[in-house]
Amino acid sequence: MKYRIWSAAMSAGLLVAAVASAPAEPVLQGKDAYGNWQSDKPGTVRLIQPQDLAKPGATPSVASFPRVVPRPPEAALQVPAGFRIDLFAEGLRGPRIVRVAPNGDVFVAEMRAGNIRVLRAGDGGKVATNEVFAGGLKQPFGIAFFPNGDNPQWVYIANTDSVVRFRYQAGDLKARGKAETIVANLPHDGGHSTRDIVFTPDNKRMLVSVGSLSNVAEGMGNPPGGLDAWSRTQPLGAAWASETERATVLAFNPDGKERKIYATGIRNCVGLAIQPQTGLPWCSTNERDGLGDDLVPDYVTSLKEGAFYGWPWFYIGNNEDPRHAGARPDLKDKVTIPDVLVQPHSASLGMSFYQGTQFPSEYQGDAFAAEHGSWNRSKRTGYKVIRIRMKDGKPTGEYEDFVTGFVVNDAEVWGRPVGVAVTKDGSLLISEDTGGTIWRVTH
């Protein structure tokens, strides 16, 4: 297969519609914060709070899968005023997570193809090199360089069932030797297959996200030995049977030992990132389906060690899932409420914090998250990249539409964002896995 790589400087590849400057819009709150693809536009700020939640079943649960079509010639991605977005790469095989190596090389997980690919820009920003770094992997998703800093010695890859690593020196375009298996037995098969990976700033711990097997632990039954005995010996809110160690973030040392559960009750933490200001891990999460158009909000949140985020018994605090009514009253007041609630069914995936100097100063320390888009909503939502607003390193609870325009009409879409990453020059890369493209946002 041929791969066509585009430089941001190539006007022929430009697909952009900057939103004109306008007075700052008010923050949409309550019911006004909810919307759909037709009301999305860069600069729209939303604040969804726990008190805004709809009642379970307030609207029917609707299956509305998108029909993916080729990018129409007239399609235009929208970005805020002062920004532009260019096609950076196309012809990729379902690009998902994107991570930038300390030397500036762009590593891309082609999950279905089982590849990790490396893209390197030459003079003038034009991508000059495109190589498969490693192949034959099992649904690779997460990518991390270890140790942290300018001179990593390893590239870690989170497969759906394991964590492996390759020897690495800056500039390597091909993996050095065979993969070394660090964790051989991640929970896998069925349900959510993505596994992301990050290292804590002190290089002492490796965190790996593992999504649930099911939507809401249907038919999980009772734990062996009974609930009381189980609760006394397991982390708060831990699941059992086929959901053992799932809907969690797991912690290891960098050699894959000292395995433990870091946090529980997180239905599907797809994207992991470390917040530079605090060193805290953050998680971009897909919440459950089947309770109507406006339940349950997805979320982007800091992760507290030992915390329980509700799944499957509760959501967004002490809101009980009616499908598990009365099952775990002991957990009702022990649920950690996420920091930033996102439109339900948006399918929040990859995330990254902005530390570059190219964007305006008010973006410094904010986060970006990719919203893959809904299937369980009557009016399509997601299919965009959002900005998570911070103030003094703490989330305000607000998020802002940043890149929109991937939806064609109520039935069709041409792109579904997955990964976001900040390059060495401070631009933002966005992968979308249906059209096989990566986009570059500059200011």
Tab-separated table of C-alpha atoms in Angstrom:
chain	number	residue	atom	x	y	z
A	1	MET	CA	0.000	0.000	0.000
A	2	LYS	CA	1.238	3.497	-0.791
A	3	TYR	CA	1.188	6.151	1.925
A	4	ARG	CA	0.768	9.772	1.026
A	5	ILE	CA	2.165	12.166	3.604
A	6	TRP	CA	1.275	15.825	3.536
A	7	SER	CA	3.152	18.766	4.946
A	8	ALA	CA	1.253	21.464	6.792
A	9	ALA	CA	2.730	23.884	4.277
A	10	MET	CA	1.065	22.230	1.292
A	11	SER	CA	-1.911	24.381	0.467
A	12	ALA	CA	-3.345	21.694	-1.839
A	13	GLY	CA	-3.953	19.490	1.200
A	14	LEU	CA	-5.580	22.195	3.276
A	15	LEU	CA	-8.994	21.519	4.728
A	16	VAL	CA	-9.823	24.298	7.121
A	17	ALA	CA	-12.521	26.727	8.111
A	18	ALA	CA	-11.399	29.032	10.909
A	19	VAL	CA	-14.263	30.450	12.905
A	20	ALA	CA	-14.342	34.206	12.700
A	21	SER	CA	-13.475	36.250	15.783
A	22	ALA	CA	-16.454	37.051	17.963
A	23	PRO	CA	-17.167	38.143	21.515
A	24	ALA	CA	-16.739	35.372	24.064
A	25	GLU	CA	-19.866	33.263	24.304
A	26	PRO	CA	-21.465	32.465	27.653
A	27	VAL	CA	-20.860	29.053	29.152
A	28	LEU	CA	-23.719	26.696	28.278
A	29	GLN	CA	-25.014	25.063	31.447
A	30	GLY	CA	-27.798	22.734	32.501
A	31	LYS	CA	-29.893	21.402	29.634
A	32	ASP	CA	-28.340	24.015	27.334
A	33	ALA	CA	-24.952	22.280	27.707
A	34	TYR	CA	-26.293	19.235	25.905
A	35	GLY	CA	-26.457	19.295	22.141
A	36	ASN	CA	-25.657	17.415	18.958
A	37	TRP	CA	-23.382	17.713	15.973
A	38	GLN	CA	-25.492	20.472	14.380
A	39	SER	CA	-24.875	22.854	17.265
A	40	ASP	CA	-21.153	22.102	17.644
A	41	LYS	CA	-18.716	24.852	16.728
A	42	PRO	CA	-15.274	25.909	17.952
A	43	GLY	CA	-15.458	28.191	20.953
A	44	THR	CA	-18.694	26.757	22.340
A	45	VAL	CA	-18.107	26.154	26.063
A	46	ARG	CA	-20.138	23.599	28.004
A	47	LEU	CA	-20.484	22.829	31.714
A	48	ILE	CA	-22.347	19.656	32.689
A	49	GLN	CA	-22.781	19.105	36.408
A	50	PRO	CA	-24.141	16.156	38.416
A	51	GLN	CA	-27.345	18.023	39.195
A	52	ASP	CA	-28.008	18.345	35.442
A	53	LEU	CA	-28.416	14.606	34.827
A	54	ALA	CA	-31.561	13.261	33.222
A	55	LYS	CA	-33.541	10.420	34.767
A	56	PRO	CA	-32.865	6.872	33.523
A	57	GLY	CA	-35.173	6.116	30.614
A	58	ALA	CA	-36.288	9.738	30.188
A	59	THR	CA	-35.802	9.040	26.471
A	60	PRO	CA	-35.586	5.686	24.692
A	61	SER	CA	-32.232	4.015	24.194
A	62	VAL	CA	-31.556	4.309	20.466
A	63	ALA	CA	-29.027	2.452	18.332
A	64	SER	CA	-27.900	4.837	15.599
A	65	PHE	CA	-24.604	3.638	14.166
A	66	PRO	CA	-22.940	6.054	11.762
A	67	ARG	CA	-22.420	5.248	8.112
A	68	VAL	CA	-18.797	6.051	7.309
A	69	VAL	CA	-18.290	7.671	3.912
A	70	PRO	CA	-15.244	9.002	2.061
A	71	ARG	CA	-14.357	12.573	2.905
A	72	PRO	CA	-16.551	14.795	0.708
A	73	PRO	CA	-14.671	17.340	-1.440
A	74	GLU	CA	-16.533	20.179	0.243
A	75	ALA	CA	-15.880	18.974	3.777
A	76	ALA	CA	-14.225	21.565	6.002
A	77	LEU	CA	-12.921	21.076	9.504
A	78	GLN	CA	-13.565	24.032	11.777
A	79	VAL	CA	-11.054	25.442	14.267
A	80	PRO	CA	-11.048	28.609	16.397
A	81	ALA	CA	-10.031	31.944	14.932
A	82	GLY	CA	-6.266	32.246	14.574
A	83	PHE	CA	-5.790	28.498	14.056
A	84	ARG	CA	-5.553	26.406	10.919
A	85	ILE	CA	-5.762	22.685	10.321
A	86	ASP	CA	-3.975	20.748	7.585
A	87	LEU	CA	-3.907	17.180	6.431
A	88	PHE	CA	-0.693	15.735	7.851
A	89	ALA	CA	-0.889	12.086	6.745
A	90	GLU	CA	-3.308	9.824	4.910
A	91	GLY	CA	-3.441	6.220	3.750
A	92	LEU	CA	-2.761	4.913	7.254
A	93	ARG	CA	-4.376	1.717	8.462
A	94	GLY	CA	-6.802	2.842	11.128
A	95	PRO	CA	-4.485	5.160	13.099
A	96	ARG	CA	-5.428	5.367	16.751
A	97	ILE	CA	-3.193	6.533	19.609
A	98	VAL	CA	-0.493	9.018	18.563
A	99	ARG	CA	2.551	9.712	20.763
A	100	VAL	CA	5.507	12.008	20.047
A	101	ALA	CA	8.981	10.770	20.959
A	102	PRO	CA	11.386	13.187	22.688
A	103	ASN	CA	13.274	13.650	19.396
A	104	GLY	CA	10.044	14.645	17.602
A	105	ASP	CA	9.267	11.399	15.758
A	106	VAL	CA	5.550	10.594	15.645
A	107	PHE	CA	4.602	7.069	16.754
A	108	VAL	CA	1.179	5.827	15.631
A	109	ALA	CA	-0.709	2.678	16.679
A	110	GLU	CA	-2.388	0.955	13.733
A	111	MET	CA	-4.421	-1.240	16.056
A	112	ARG	CA	-6.229	-3.536	13.650
A	113	ALA	CA	-3.150	-4.008	11.489
A	114	GLY	CA	-1.036	-4.889	14.535
A	115	ASN	CA	1.563	-2.204	13.735
A	116	ILE	CA	3.339	0.672	15.382
A	117	ARG	CA	4.358	3.178	12.706
A	118	VAL	CA	6.857	6.048	12.845
A	119	LEU	CA	6.479	9.289	10.900
A	120	ARG	CA	9.312	11.804	10.758
A	121	ALA	CA	9.198	15.328	9.390
A	122	GLY	CA	12.038	16.745	7.323
A	123	ASP	CA	12.993	20.315	6.475
A	124	GLY	CA	10.073	22.725	6.384
A	125	GLY	CA	7.783	20.384	8.313
A	126	LYS	CA	7.207	17.999	5.425
A	127	VAL	CA	7.081	14.371	6.529
A	128	ALA	CA	9.999	12.673	4.854
A	129	THR	CA	10.057	9.236	6.498
A	130	ASN	CA	7.295	6.683	7.108
A	131	GLU	CA	8.272	3.294	8.557
A	132	VAL	CA	6.717	0.389	10.424
A	133	PHE	CA	8.565	0.373	13.743
A	134	ALA	CA	7.105	-2.973	14.868
A	135	GLY	CA	4.526	-5.374	13.456
A	136	GLY	CA	2.826	-8.601	14.411
A	137	LEU	CA	1.415	-7.115	17.615
A	138	LYS	CA	-1.987	-7.958	19.080
A	139	GLN	CA	-4.262	-4.925	18.811
A	140	PRO	CA	-1.615	-2.447	20.010
A	141	PHE	CA	-2.925	0.834	21.370
A	142	GLY	CA	-0.943	2.524	24.144
A	143	ILE	CA	2.624	3.733	23.498
A	144	ALA	CA	5.026	5.060	26.148
A	145	PHE	CA	8.714	5.977	26.227
A	146	PHE	CA	10.747	4.965	29.282
A	147	PRO	CA	12.282	6.441	31.271
A	148	ASN	CA	10.720	9.886	31.069
A	149	GLY	CA	12.923	12.636	29.723
A	150	ASP	CA	15.009	13.297	26.627
A	151	ASN	CA	16.802	9.960	26.432
A	152	PRO	CA	14.395	7.009	26.765
A	153	GLN	CA	15.844	3.508	26.536
A	154	TRP	CA	12.634	1.628	25.817
A	155	VAL	CA	9.385	1.899	23.896
A	156	TYR	CA	6.534	0.193	25.744
A	157	ILE	CA	3.490	-1.011	23.817
A	158	ALA	CA	0.166	-1.957	25.429
A	159	ASN	CA	-1.388	-4.803	23.455
A	160	THR	CA	-4.931	-5.845	24.267
A	161	ASP	CA	-3.631	-8.835	26.272
A	162	SER	CA	-0.102	-7.833	27.314
A	163	VAL	CA	2.529	-5.152	27.709
A	164	VAL	CA	5.734	-5.528	25.691
A	165	ARG	CA	8.775	-3.337	25.230
A	166	PHE	CA	11.526	-2.778	22.674
A	167	ARG	CA	15.031	-1.419	23.185
A	168	TYR	CA	15.131	2.126	21.835
A	169	GLN	CA	17.538	4.920	21.039
A	170	ALA	CA	16.416	8.310	19.807
A	171	GLY	CA	15.934	8.187	16.069
A	172	ASP	CA	15.240	4.469	15.753
A	173	LEU	CA	12.846	3.765	12.907
A	174	LYS	CA	12.863	0.008	13.456
A	175	ALA	CA	12.527	-1.915	16.707
A	176	ARG	CA	15.777	-3.314	18.080
A	177	GLY	CA	15.299	-7.061	18.260
A	178	LYS	CA	12.231	-8.923	19.452
A	179	ALA	CA	9.656	-7.663	21.879
A	180	GLU	CA	10.254	-8.370	25.563
A	181	THR	CA	7.029	-9.285	27.346
A	182	ILE	CA	6.668	-7.291	30.563
A	183	VAL	CA	3.070	-8.185	31.473
A	184	ALA	CA	1.880	-11.420	29.901
A	185	ASN	CA	-1.707	-11.631	31.089
A	186	LEU	CA	-3.802	-8.496	30.880
A	187	PRO	CA	-7.547	-9.250	31.024
A	188	HIS	CA	-8.771	-9.408	27.431
A	189	ASP	CA	-11.242	-10.849	24.929
A	190	GLY	CA	-14.721	-9.478	24.377
A	191	GLY	CA	-15.862	-6.018	25.281
A	192	HIS	CA	-13.400	-3.160	25.307
A	193	SER	CA	-10.029	-4.000	23.776
A	194	THR	CA	-7.968	-0.793	24.071
A	195	ARG	CA	-5.166	-0.609	26.649
A	196	ASP	CA	-3.350	2.669	27.226
A	197	ILE	CA	-0.110	3.082	29.171
A	198	VAL	CA	1.764	5.864	30.991
A	199	PHE	CA	4.603	6.137	33.506
A	200	THR	CA	4.501	8.294	36.620
A	201	PRO	CA	6.948	11.217	36.619
A	202	ASP	CA	9.285	9.452	39.068
A	203	ASN	CA	9.567	6.473	36.659
A	204	LYS	CA	8.597	4.103	39.466
A	205	ARG	CA	5.132	3.045	38.330
A	206	MET	CA	3.532	1.942	35.079
A	207	LEU	CA	-0.209	2.485	34.748
A	208	VAL	CA	-2.310	0.483	32.289
A	209	SER	CA	-6.013	1.038	31.588
A	210	VAL	CA	-8.312	-1.981	31.183
A	211	GLY	CA	-11.910	-1.501	30.059
A	212	SER	CA	-14.871	-3.609	31.155
A	213	LEU	CA	-15.918	-6.773	29.356
A	214	SER	CA	-19.564	-5.692	29.273
A	215	ASN	CA	-21.771	-2.629	29.164
A	216	VAL	CA	-22.867	-2.817	32.798
A	217	ALA	CA	-21.760	-6.214	34.197
A	218	GLU	CA	-24.933	-7.968	33.177
A	219	GLY	CA	-25.213	-11.357	34.901
A	220	MET	CA	-22.078	-10.926	37.002
A	221	GLY	CA	-23.747	-12.662	39.962
A	222	ASN	CA	-22.194	-12.794	43.417
A	223	PRO	CA	-18.488	-13.044	44.230
A	224	PRO	CA	-17.047	-16.315	45.489
A	225	GLY	CA	-17.463	-16.618	49.260
A	226	GLY	CA	-20.120	-13.890	49.351
A	227	LEU	CA	-20.075	-10.118	49.100
A	228	ASP	CA	-19.010	-9.372	52.658
A	229	ALA	CA	-15.949	-11.596	52.481
A	230	TRP	CA	-15.031	-10.272	49.038
A	231	SER	CA	-15.322	-6.622	50.081
A	232	ARG	CA	-12.976	-7.120	53.019
A	233	THR	CA	-10.137	-8.433	50.847
A	234	GLN	CA	-10.456	-6.487	47.577
A	235	PRO	CA	-9.990	-2.854	46.501
A	236	LEU	CA	-13.020	-0.603	46.899
A	237	GLY	CA	-15.596	-1.369	44.215
A	238	ALA	CA	-13.593	-4.198	42.623
A	239	ALA	CA	-15.550	-6.502	40.316
A	240	TRP	CA	-15.307	-10.292	40.033
A	241	ALA	CA	-15.981	-13.228	37.714
A	242	SER	CA	-15.414	-12.210	34.060
A	243	GLU	CA	-14.915	-8.576	35.153
A	244	THR	CA	-11.974	-9.338	37.479
A	245	GLU	CA	-9.377	-6.547	37.076
A	246	ARG	CA	-11.524	-4.954	34.385
A	247	ALA	CA	-13.040	-1.456	34.463
A	248	THR	CA	-9.826	-0.494	36.233
A	249	VAL	CA	-6.480	1.181	35.923
A	250	LEU	CA	-3.771	-1.273	36.932
A	251	ALA	CA	-0.375	-0.344	38.394
A	252	PHE	CA	2.959	-2.156	38.015
A	253	ASN	CA	6.600	-1.322	38.406
A	254	PRO	CA	8.418	-0.783	35.066
A	255	ASP	CA	9.418	-4.471	35.000
A	256	GLY	CA	5.794	-5.577	35.203
A	257	LYS	CA	5.950	-6.677	38.832
A	258	GLU	CA	4.138	-5.423	41.960
A	259	ARG	CA	0.786	-5.695	40.194
A	260	LYS	CA	-2.143	-3.992	41.893
A	261	ILE	CA	-5.367	-2.165	41.141
A	262	TYR	CA	-4.839	1.610	41.129
A	263	ALA	CA	-8.497	2.696	40.677
A	264	THR	CA	-11.793	0.889	40.065
A	265	GLY	CA	-15.268	1.475	38.685
A	266	ILE	CA	-14.033	3.167	35.482
A	267	ARG	CA	-16.038	1.505	32.729
A	268	ASN	CA	-13.562	2.138	29.925
A	269	CYS	CA	-10.598	4.428	30.510
A	270	VAL	CA	-9.414	4.649	26.915
A	271	GLY	CA	-6.930	7.517	27.149
A	272	LEU	CA	-4.344	7.985	29.900
A	273	ALA	CA	-2.154	11.063	30.383
A	274	ILE	CA	-0.004	12.583	33.119
A	275	GLN	CA	-0.786	16.174	34.074
A	276	PRO	CA	2.543	18.038	34.005
A	277	GLN	CA	1.719	20.531	36.763
A	278	THR	CA	0.657	17.939	39.342
A	279	GLY	CA	2.098	14.624	38.151
A	280	LEU	CA	-1.379	13.108	38.524
A	281	PRO	CA	-2.678	10.532	36.039
A	282	TRP	CA	-5.778	11.523	34.092
A	283	CYS	CA	-8.268	9.355	32.269
A	284	SER	CA	-10.633	9.878	29.313
A	285	THR	CA	-13.563	7.527	29.842
A	286	ASN	CA	-16.458	5.929	27.973
A	287	GLU	CA	-19.395	5.540	30.345
A	288	ARG	CA	-22.300	3.060	30.006
A	289	ASP	CA	-25.077	2.872	27.431
A	290	GLY	CA	-28.732	1.914	27.425
A	291	LEU	CA	-30.271	4.540	29.743
A	292	GLY	CA	-31.374	7.064	27.114
A	293	ASP	CA	-29.979	9.889	25.013
A	294	ASP	CA	-28.665	11.937	27.920
A	295	LEU	CA	-27.225	9.289	30.259
A	296	VAL	CA	-24.550	8.562	31.302
A	297	PRO	CA	-22.027	11.389	30.747
A	298	ASP	CA	-18.597	10.353	29.566
A	299	TYR	CA	-15.861	12.072	31.507
A	300	VAL	CA	-12.267	13.265	31.669
A	301	THR	CA	-10.854	13.136	35.174
A	302	SER	CA	-7.810	13.017	37.396
A	303	LEU	CA	-7.350	9.613	39.012
A	304	LYS	CA	-7.032	9.235	42.744
A	305	GLU	CA	-5.296	6.061	43.888
A	306	GLY	CA	-7.740	3.738	45.626
A	307	ALA	CA	-10.763	5.652	44.324
A	308	PHE	CA	-13.963	4.026	43.037
A	309	TYR	CA	-15.804	5.771	40.178
A	310	GLY	CA	-19.090	3.871	40.318
A	311	TRP	CA	-19.261	1.256	37.579
A	312	PRO	CA	-21.400	-0.835	37.336
A	313	TRP	CA	-23.576	-0.050	40.368
A	314	PHE	CA	-23.535	3.754	40.403
A	315	TYR	CA	-22.623	6.642	38.116
A	316	ILE	CA	-21.505	10.258	38.651
A	317	GLY	CA	-21.736	10.002	42.419
A	318	ASN	CA	-24.533	8.131	44.170
A	319	ASN	CA	-26.827	7.783	41.157
A	320	GLU	CA	-27.797	4.117	41.153
A	321	ASP	CA	-27.992	2.226	37.893
A	322	PRO	CA	-31.543	0.782	37.804
A	323	ARG	CA	-30.166	-2.445	36.331
A	324	HIS	CA	-28.362	-3.038	39.650
A	325	ALA	CA	-30.948	-1.573	42.008
A	326	GLY	CA	-30.215	-2.452	45.618
A	327	ALA	CA	-27.150	-4.566	44.814
A	328	ARG	CA	-24.419	-2.510	46.552
A	329	PRO	CA	-25.852	-0.032	49.065
A	330	ASP	CA	-22.489	-0.176	50.849
A	331	LEU	CA	-20.891	1.732	47.948
A	332	LYS	CA	-23.467	4.498	47.553
A	333	ASP	CA	-21.517	7.186	49.384
A	334	LYS	CA	-18.056	6.046	48.314
A	335	VAL	CA	-18.156	7.024	44.640
A	336	THR	CA	-15.646	9.622	43.437
A	337	ILE	CA	-17.263	12.161	41.115
A	338	PRO	CA	-15.211	12.809	37.934
A	339	ASP	CA	-13.741	16.256	37.282
A	340	VAL	CA	-15.209	17.053	33.845
A	341	LEU	CA	-18.470	15.591	32.541
A	342	VAL	CA	-18.838	15.298	28.759
A	343	GLN	CA	-21.965	14.922	26.624
A	344	PRO	CA	-23.263	11.346	27.050
A	345	HIS	CA	-22.300	8.847	24.346
A	346	SER	CA	-19.526	11.065	22.936
A	347	ALA	CA	-17.042	8.159	23.276
A	348	SER	CA	-14.137	10.101	24.772
A	349	LEU	CA	-10.848	8.456	23.688
A	350	GLY	CA	-7.269	9.769	23.583
A	351	MET	CA	-6.161	12.792	25.588
A	352	SER	CA	-3.078	14.973	25.967
A	353	PHE	CA	-2.014	18.018	27.997
A	354	TYR	CA	-0.739	21.084	26.178
A	355	GLN	CA	2.775	22.220	27.132
A	356	GLY	CA	3.799	23.796	23.829
A	357	THR	CA	4.498	27.461	23.217
A	358	GLN	CA	2.857	27.827	19.805
A	359	PHE	CA	-0.746	28.185	21.002
A	360	PRO	CA	-1.830	31.294	22.950
A	361	SER	CA	-0.755	31.384	26.595
A	362	GLU	CA	-4.258	30.659	27.876
A	363	TYR	CA	-3.979	27.130	26.415
A	364	GLN	CA	-0.927	26.314	28.539
A	365	GLY	CA	-1.741	23.418	30.873
A	366	ASP	CA	-5.140	22.719	29.322
A	367	ALA	CA	-5.943	19.263	27.944
A	368	PHE	CA	-7.348	18.055	24.651
A	369	ALA	CA	-9.509	14.956	24.227
A	370	ALA	CA	-10.746	13.179	21.098
A	371	GLU	CA	-14.459	12.331	20.952
A	372	HIS	CA	-14.923	9.303	18.689
A	373	GLY	CA	-18.679	9.838	18.369
A	374	SER	CA	-21.992	8.322	19.401
A	375	TRP	CA	-23.905	5.230	18.365
A	376	ASN	CA	-26.395	5.097	21.292
A	377	ARG	CA	-28.075	8.454	20.747
A	378	SER	CA	-30.925	9.589	18.500
A	379	LYS	CA	-29.062	12.788	17.560
A	380	ARG	CA	-25.395	12.251	16.807
A	381	THR	CA	-22.872	13.750	19.228
A	382	GLY	CA	-19.095	13.694	19.604
A	383	TYR	CA	-17.009	13.412	16.411
A	384	LYS	CA	-14.848	16.320	17.511
A	385	VAL	CA	-11.853	17.342	19.605
A	386	ILE	CA	-12.527	19.206	22.823
A	387	ARG	CA	-10.414	21.429	25.045
A	388	ILE	CA	-10.537	20.751	28.804
A	389	ARG	CA	-10.156	24.082	30.574
A	390	MET	CA	-7.845	24.426	33.574
A	391	LYS	CA	-7.213	27.252	36.012
A	392	ASP	CA	-4.063	27.147	38.126
A	393	GLY	CA	-3.694	23.479	37.259
A	394	LYS	CA	-7.210	22.557	38.362
A	395	PRO	CA	-10.150	21.729	36.062
A	396	THR	CA	-12.961	24.263	35.919
A	397	GLY	CA	-15.404	21.538	34.893
A	398	GLU	CA	-15.878	23.248	31.537
A	399	TYR	CA	-14.950	21.943	28.124
A	400	GLU	CA	-14.857	23.697	24.775
A	401	ASP	CA	-15.440	22.516	21.225
A	402	PHE	CA	-12.063	22.883	19.487
A	403	VAL	CA	-12.186	20.957	16.167
A	404	THR	CA	-15.518	20.103	14.552
A	405	GLY	CA	-16.736	19.151	11.067
A	406	PHE	CA	-16.318	15.370	10.829
A	407	VAL	CA	-20.076	14.767	10.465
A	408	VAL	CA	-21.710	14.988	7.033
A	409	ASN	CA	-25.381	14.656	8.009
A	410	ASP	CA	-27.587	12.834	10.507
A	411	ALA	CA	-26.639	9.465	9.045
A	412	GLU	CA	-23.092	9.890	7.682
A	413	VAL	CA	-19.641	10.777	9.023
A	414	TRP	CA	-16.258	10.866	7.316
A	415	GLY	CA	-13.983	10.841	10.360
A	416	ARG	CA	-13.882	9.666	13.988
A	417	PRO	CA	-11.138	11.233	16.146
A	418	VAL	CA	-9.086	8.910	18.356
A	419	GLY	CA	-5.655	10.244	19.325
A	420	VAL	CA	-4.282	13.689	20.184
A	421	ALA	CA	-0.636	14.582	20.721
A	422	VAL	CA	1.447	17.752	21.010
A	423	THR	CA	4.495	17.955	18.731
A	424	LYS	CA	7.873	19.484	19.556
A	425	ASP	CA	6.938	22.658	17.667
A	426	GLY	CA	3.741	23.029	19.714
A	427	SER	CA	1.224	22.012	17.061
A	428	LEU	CA	-1.514	19.470	17.801
A	429	LEU	CA	-1.882	16.176	15.939
A	430	ILE	CA	-5.270	14.455	15.670
A	431	SER	CA	-5.771	10.939	14.315
A	432	GLU	CA	-9.056	9.594	13.008
A	433	ASP	CA	-9.376	5.901	12.352
A	434	THR	CA	-12.097	5.583	9.723
A	435	GLY	CA	-10.446	7.574	6.939
A	436	GLY	CA	-6.888	6.687	7.962
A	437	THR	CA	-5.739	10.281	8.373
A	438	ILE	CA	-3.821	12.484	10.812
A	439	TRP	CA	-4.431	16.234	11.010
A	440	ARG	CA	-2.202	19.018	12.287
A	441	VAL	CA	-3.517	22.120	14.051
A	442	THR	CA	-1.252	25.162	14.133
A	443	HIS	CA	-1.594	28.719	15.392
